[in-house]
Coordinates of N, CA and C in Angstrom, one line a residue:
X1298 N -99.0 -13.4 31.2 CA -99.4 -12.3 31.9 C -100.6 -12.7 32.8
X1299 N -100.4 -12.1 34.3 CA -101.3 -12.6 34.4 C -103.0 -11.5 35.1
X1300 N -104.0 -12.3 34.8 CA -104.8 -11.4 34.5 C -105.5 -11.0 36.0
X1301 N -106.4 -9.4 35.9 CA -106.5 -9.0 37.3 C -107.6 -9.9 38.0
X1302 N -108.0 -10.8 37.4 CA -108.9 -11.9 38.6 C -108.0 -12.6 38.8
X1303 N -107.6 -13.4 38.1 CA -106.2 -14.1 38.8 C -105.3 -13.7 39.5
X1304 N -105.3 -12.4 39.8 CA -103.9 -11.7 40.9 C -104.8 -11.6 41.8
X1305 N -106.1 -10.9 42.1 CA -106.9 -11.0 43.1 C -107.4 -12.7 43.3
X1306 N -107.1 -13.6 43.0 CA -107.6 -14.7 43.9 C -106.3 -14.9 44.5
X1307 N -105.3 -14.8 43.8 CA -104.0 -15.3 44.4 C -103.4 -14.4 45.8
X1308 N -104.6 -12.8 45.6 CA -104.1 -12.1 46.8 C -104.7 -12.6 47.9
X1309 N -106.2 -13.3 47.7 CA -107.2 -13.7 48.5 C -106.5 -15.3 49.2
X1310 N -106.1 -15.8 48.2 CA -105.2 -16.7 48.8 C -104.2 -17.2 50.0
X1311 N -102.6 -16.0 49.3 CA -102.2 -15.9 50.4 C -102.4 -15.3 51.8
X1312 N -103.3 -14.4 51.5 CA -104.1 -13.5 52.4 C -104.7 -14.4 53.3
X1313 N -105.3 -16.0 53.0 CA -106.2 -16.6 54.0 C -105.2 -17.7 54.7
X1314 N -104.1 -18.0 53.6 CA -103.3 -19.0 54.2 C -102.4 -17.9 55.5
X1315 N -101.6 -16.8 55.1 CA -101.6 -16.0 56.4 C -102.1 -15.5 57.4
X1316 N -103.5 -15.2 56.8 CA -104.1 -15.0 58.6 C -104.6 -16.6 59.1
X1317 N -104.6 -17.8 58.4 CA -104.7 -18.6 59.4 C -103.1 -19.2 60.1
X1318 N -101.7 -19.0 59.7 CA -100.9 -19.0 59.9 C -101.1 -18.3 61.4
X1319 N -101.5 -17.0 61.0 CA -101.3 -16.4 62.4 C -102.5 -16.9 63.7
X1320 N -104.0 -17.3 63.2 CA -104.6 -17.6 64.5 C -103.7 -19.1 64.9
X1321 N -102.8 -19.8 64.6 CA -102.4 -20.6 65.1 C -100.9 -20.4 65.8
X1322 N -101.0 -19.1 65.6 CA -99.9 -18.5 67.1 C -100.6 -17.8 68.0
X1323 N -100.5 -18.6 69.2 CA -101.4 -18.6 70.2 C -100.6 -17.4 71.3
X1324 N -99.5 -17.3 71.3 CA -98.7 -16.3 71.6 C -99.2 -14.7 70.9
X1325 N -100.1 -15.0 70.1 CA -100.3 -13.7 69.5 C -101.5 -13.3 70.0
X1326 N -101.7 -11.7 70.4 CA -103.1 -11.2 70.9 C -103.7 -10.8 69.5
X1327 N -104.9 -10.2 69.5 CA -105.7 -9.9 68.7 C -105.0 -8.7 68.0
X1328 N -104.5 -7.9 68.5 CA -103.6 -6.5 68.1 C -102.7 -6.7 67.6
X1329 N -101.8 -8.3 68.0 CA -100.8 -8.3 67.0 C -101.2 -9.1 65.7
X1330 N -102.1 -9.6 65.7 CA -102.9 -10.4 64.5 C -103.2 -9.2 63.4
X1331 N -104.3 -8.4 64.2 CA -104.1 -7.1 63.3 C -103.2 -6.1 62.5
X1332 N -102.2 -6.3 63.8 CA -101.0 -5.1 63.2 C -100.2 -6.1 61.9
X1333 N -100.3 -7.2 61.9 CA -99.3 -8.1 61.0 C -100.2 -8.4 60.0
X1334 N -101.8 -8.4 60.1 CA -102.4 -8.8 58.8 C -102.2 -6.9 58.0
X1335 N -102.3 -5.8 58.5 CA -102.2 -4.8 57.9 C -101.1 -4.8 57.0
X1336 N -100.0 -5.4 57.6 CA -98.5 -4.8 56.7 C -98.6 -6.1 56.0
X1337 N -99.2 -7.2 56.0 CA -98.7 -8.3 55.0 C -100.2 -7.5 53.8
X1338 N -101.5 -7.0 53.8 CA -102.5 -6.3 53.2 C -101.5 -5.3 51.9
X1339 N -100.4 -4.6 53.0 CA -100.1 -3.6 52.1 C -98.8 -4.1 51.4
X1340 N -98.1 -5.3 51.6 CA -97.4 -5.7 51.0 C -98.1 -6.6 49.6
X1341 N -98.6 -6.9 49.7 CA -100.1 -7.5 48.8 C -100.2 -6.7 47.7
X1342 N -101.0 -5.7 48.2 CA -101.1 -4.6 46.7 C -100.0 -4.2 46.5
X1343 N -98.8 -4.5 46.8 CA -97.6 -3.9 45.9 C -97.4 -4.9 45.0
X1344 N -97.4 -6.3 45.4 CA -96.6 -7.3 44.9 C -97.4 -7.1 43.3
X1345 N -96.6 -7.6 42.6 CA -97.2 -7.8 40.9 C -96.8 -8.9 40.5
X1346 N -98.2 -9.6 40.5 CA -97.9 -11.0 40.4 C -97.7 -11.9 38.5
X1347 N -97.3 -10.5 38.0 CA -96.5 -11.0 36.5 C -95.2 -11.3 36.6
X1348 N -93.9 -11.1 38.3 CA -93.1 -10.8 38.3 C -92.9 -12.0 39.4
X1349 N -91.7 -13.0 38.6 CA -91.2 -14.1 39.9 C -91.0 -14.2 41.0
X1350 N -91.5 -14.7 42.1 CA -91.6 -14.4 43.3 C -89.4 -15.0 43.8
X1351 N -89.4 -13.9 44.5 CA -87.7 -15.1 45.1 C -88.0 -15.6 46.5
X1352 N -87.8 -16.5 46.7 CA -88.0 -17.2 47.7 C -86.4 -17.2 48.6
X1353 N -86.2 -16.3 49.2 CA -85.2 -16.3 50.2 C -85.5 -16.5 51.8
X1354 N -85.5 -17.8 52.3 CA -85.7 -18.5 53.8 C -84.9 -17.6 54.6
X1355 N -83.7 -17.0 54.4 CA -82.9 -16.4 55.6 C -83.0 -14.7 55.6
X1356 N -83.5 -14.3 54.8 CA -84.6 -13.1 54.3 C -85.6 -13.0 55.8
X1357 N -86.0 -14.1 55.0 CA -87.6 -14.0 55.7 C -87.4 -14.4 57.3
X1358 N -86.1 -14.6 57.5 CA -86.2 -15.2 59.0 C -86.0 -13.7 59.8
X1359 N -84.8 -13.2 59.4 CA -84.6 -12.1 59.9 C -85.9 -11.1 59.7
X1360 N -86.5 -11.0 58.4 CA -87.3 -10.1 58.8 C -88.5 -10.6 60.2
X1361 N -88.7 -12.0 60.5 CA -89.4 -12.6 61.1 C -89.0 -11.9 62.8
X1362 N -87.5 -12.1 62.7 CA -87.2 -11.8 64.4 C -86.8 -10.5 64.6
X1363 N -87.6 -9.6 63.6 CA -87.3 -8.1 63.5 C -88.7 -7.8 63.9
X1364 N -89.9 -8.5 63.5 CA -91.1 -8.6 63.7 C -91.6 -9.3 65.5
X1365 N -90.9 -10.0 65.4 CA -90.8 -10.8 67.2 C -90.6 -9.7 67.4
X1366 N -89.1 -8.9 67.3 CA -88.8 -7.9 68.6 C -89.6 -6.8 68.6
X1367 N -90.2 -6.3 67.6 CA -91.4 -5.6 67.6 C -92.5 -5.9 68.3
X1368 N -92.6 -7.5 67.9 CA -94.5 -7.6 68.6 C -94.1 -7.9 70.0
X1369 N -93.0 -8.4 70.6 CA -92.5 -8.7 72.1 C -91.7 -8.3 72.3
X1370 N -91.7 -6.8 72.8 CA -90.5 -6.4 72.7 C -90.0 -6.3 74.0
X1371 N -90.4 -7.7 75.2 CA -89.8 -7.7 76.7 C -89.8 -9.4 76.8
X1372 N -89.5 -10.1 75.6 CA -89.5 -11.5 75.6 C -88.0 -11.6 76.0
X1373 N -87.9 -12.4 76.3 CA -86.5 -12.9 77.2 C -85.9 -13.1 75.9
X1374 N -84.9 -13.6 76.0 CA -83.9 -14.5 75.4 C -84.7 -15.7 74.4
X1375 N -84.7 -16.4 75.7 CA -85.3 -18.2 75.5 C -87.0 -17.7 74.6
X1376 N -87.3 -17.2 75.0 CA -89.2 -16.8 74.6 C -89.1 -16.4 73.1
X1377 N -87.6 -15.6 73.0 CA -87.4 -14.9 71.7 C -87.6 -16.4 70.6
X1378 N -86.1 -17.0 71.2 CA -85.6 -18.4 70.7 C -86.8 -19.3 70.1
X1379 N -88.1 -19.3 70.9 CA -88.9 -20.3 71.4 C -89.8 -19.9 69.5
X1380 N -90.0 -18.2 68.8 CA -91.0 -17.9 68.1 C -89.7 -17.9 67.1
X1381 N -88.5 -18.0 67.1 CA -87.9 -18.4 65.8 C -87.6 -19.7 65.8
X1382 N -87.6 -20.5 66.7 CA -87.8 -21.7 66.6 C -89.1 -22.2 65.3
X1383 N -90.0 -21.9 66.2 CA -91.2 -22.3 65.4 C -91.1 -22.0 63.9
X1384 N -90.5 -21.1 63.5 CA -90.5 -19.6 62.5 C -89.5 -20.6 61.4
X1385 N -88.5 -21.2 61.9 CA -87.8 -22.2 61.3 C -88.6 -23.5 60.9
X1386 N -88.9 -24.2 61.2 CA -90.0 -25.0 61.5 C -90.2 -25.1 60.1
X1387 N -91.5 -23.9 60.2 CA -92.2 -23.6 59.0 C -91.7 -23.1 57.6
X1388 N -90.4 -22.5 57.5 CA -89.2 -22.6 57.2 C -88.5 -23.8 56.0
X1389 N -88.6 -25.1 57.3 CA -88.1 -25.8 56.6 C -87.7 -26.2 55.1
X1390 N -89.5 -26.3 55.1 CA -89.3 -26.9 53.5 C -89.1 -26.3 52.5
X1391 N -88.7 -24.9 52.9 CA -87.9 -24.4 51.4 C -86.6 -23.8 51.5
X1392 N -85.9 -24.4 52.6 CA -84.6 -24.7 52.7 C -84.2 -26.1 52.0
X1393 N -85.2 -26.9 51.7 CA -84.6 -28.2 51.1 C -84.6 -28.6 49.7
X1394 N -83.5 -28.9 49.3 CA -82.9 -28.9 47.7 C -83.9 -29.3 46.4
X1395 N -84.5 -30.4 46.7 CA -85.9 -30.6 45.9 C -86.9 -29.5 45.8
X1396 N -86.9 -28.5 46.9 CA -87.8 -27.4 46.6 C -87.3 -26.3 45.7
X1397 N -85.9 -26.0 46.5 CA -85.3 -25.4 45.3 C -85.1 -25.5 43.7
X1398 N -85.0 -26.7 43.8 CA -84.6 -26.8 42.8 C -86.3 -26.8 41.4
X1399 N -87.2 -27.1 42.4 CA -88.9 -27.0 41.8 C -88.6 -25.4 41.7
X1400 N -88.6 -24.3 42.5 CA -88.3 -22.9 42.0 C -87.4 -22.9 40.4
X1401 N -86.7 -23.0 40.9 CA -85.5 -23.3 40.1 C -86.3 -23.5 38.3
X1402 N -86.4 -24.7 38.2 CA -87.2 -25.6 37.4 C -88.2 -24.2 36.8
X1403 N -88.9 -23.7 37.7 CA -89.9 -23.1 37.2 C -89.4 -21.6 36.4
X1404 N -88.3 -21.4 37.0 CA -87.9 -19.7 36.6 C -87.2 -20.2 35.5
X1405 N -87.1 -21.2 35.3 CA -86.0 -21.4 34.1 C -86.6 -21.8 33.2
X1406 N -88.0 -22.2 33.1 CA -89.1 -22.9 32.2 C -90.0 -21.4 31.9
X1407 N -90.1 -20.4 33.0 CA -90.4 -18.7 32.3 C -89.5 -18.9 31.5
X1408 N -88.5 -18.6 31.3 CA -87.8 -17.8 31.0 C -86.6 -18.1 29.8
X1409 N -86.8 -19.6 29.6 CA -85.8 -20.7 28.8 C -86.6 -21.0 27.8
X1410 N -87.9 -21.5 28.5 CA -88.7 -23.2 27.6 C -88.9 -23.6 28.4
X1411 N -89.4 -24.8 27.8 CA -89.6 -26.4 28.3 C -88.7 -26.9 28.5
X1412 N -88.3 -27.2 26.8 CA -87.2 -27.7 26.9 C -85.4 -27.4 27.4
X1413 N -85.5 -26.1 27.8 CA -84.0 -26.2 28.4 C -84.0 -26.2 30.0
X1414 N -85.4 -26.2 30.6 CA -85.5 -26.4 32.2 C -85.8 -27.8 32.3
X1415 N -86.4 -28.8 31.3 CA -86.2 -29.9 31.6 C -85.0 -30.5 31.6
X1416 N -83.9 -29.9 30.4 CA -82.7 -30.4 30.7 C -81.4 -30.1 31.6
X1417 N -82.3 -28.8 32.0 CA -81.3 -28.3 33.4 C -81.7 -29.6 34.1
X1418 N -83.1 -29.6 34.5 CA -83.7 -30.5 35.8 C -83.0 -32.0 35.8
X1419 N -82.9 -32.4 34.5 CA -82.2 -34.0 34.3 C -81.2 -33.5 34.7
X1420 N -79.9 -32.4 34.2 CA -79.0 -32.5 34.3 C -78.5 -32.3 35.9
X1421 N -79.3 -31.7 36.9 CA -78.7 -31.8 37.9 C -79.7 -33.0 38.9
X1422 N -80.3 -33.7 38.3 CA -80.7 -34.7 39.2 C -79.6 -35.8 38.8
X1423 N -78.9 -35.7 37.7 CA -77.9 -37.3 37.7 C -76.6 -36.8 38.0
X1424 N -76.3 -35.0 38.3 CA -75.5 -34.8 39.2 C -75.5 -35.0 40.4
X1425 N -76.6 -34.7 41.1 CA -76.9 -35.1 42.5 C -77.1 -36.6 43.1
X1426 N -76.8 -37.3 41.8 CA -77.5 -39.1 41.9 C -75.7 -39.2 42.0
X1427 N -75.1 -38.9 41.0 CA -73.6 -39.2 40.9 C -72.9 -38.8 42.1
X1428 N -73.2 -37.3 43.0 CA -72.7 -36.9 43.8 C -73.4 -37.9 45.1
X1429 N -74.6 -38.4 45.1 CA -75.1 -39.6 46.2 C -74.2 -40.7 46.3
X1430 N -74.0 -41.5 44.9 CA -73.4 -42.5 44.7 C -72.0 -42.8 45.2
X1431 N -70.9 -41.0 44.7 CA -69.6 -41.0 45.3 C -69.4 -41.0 46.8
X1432 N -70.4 -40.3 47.4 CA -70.5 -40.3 49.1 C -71.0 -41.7 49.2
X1433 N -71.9 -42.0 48.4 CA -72.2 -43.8 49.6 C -70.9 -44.5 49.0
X1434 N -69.8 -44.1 48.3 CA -68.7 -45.5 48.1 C -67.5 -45.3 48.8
X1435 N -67.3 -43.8 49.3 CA -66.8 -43.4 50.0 C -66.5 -42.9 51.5
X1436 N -68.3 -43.5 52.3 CA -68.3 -43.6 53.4 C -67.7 -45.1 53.9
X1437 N -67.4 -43.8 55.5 CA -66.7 -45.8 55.9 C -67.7 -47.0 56.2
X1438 N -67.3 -47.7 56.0 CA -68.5 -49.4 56.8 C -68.6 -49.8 57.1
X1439 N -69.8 -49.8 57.7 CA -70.6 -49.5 59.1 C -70.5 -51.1 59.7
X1440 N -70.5 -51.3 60.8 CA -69.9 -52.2 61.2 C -71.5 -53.6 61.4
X1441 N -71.4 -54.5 61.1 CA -73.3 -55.1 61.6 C -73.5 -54.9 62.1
X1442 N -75.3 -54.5 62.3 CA -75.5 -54.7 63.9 C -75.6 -55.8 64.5
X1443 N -75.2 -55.8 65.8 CA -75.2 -56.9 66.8 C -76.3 -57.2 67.4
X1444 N -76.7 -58.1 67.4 CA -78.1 -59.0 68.2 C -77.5 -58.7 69.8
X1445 N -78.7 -58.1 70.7 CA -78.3 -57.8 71.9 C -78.3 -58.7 72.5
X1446 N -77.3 -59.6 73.3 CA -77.4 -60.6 73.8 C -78.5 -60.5 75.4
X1447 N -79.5 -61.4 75.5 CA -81.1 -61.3 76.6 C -79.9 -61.4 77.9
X1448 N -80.7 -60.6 78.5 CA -80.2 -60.1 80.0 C -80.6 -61.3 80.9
X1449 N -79.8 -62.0 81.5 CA -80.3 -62.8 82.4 C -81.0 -62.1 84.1
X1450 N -82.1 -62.1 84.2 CA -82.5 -61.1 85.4 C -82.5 -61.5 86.4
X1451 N -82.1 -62.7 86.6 CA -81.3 -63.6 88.0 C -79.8 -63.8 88.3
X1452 N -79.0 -62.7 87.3 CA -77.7 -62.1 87.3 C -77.0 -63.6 87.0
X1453 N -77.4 -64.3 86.4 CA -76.2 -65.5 85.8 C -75.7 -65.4 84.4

């Protein structure tokens, strides 16, 4: 359980890693800095941080370019593109399988043990080693590479 200094540092936390998130969109005025630190404030005191967080990337994207068309709501097309571009970006790394799978690991170590998230975690890293192995024996073979033969620059 966790205790109320430790939920207030962790609010204080993500609270500082998001508003510096935001002074590093330069596309953003001071009004929209404000209007987005308010609703991430009141999302804050709801959250209860005895309770697993889910990490859903395609969640968050859409709510992201629901938030774009709000804060820019005469951005073209391409300008829209340009702040879920970025928005992806940042994104990335918890679209990738080692991160999940560290979530993963951890809700199952709440909620299991030790020991039956450590043997989920073995058991799907020598599936993923096994499932590596079958793709590299089963890709085709790649041909050498060739030494580029030197260009004569007096055309002989």
């Amino acid at each position: 359980m966790t205790t109320q200094n430790a939920a207030d540092d962790q609010r204080r936390q993500l609270r500082a890693s998001f508003e510096n998130l935001l002074q590093d969109q330069a596309d953003l005025n001071a009004d929209d800095r404000s209007f987005l630190m308010k609703h991430f404030d009141d999302a804050l005191e709801q959250q209860d941080f005895d309770t697993p967080v889910e990490l859903d990337p395609e969640a968050m994207r859409r709510d992201w370019a629901v938030a774009v068309d709000a804060l820019v709501p005469d951005a073209t097309a391409s300008e829209r593109d340009v702040h879920l571009r970025r928005f992806d970006e940042t994104l990335e790394p918890l679209r990738r399988d080692t991160v999940k799978d560290a979530y993963e690991y951890s809700r199952r170590r709440r909620e299991q043990g030790d020991e039956a998230a450590t043997q989920w975690l073995n058991e799907r890293n020598a599936s993923r080693k096994t499932a590596s192995a079958a793709a590299a024996a089963t890709a085709p073979a790649q041909p050498a590479a060739r030494k580029a033969t030197p260009r004569n620059p007096w055309g002989g």
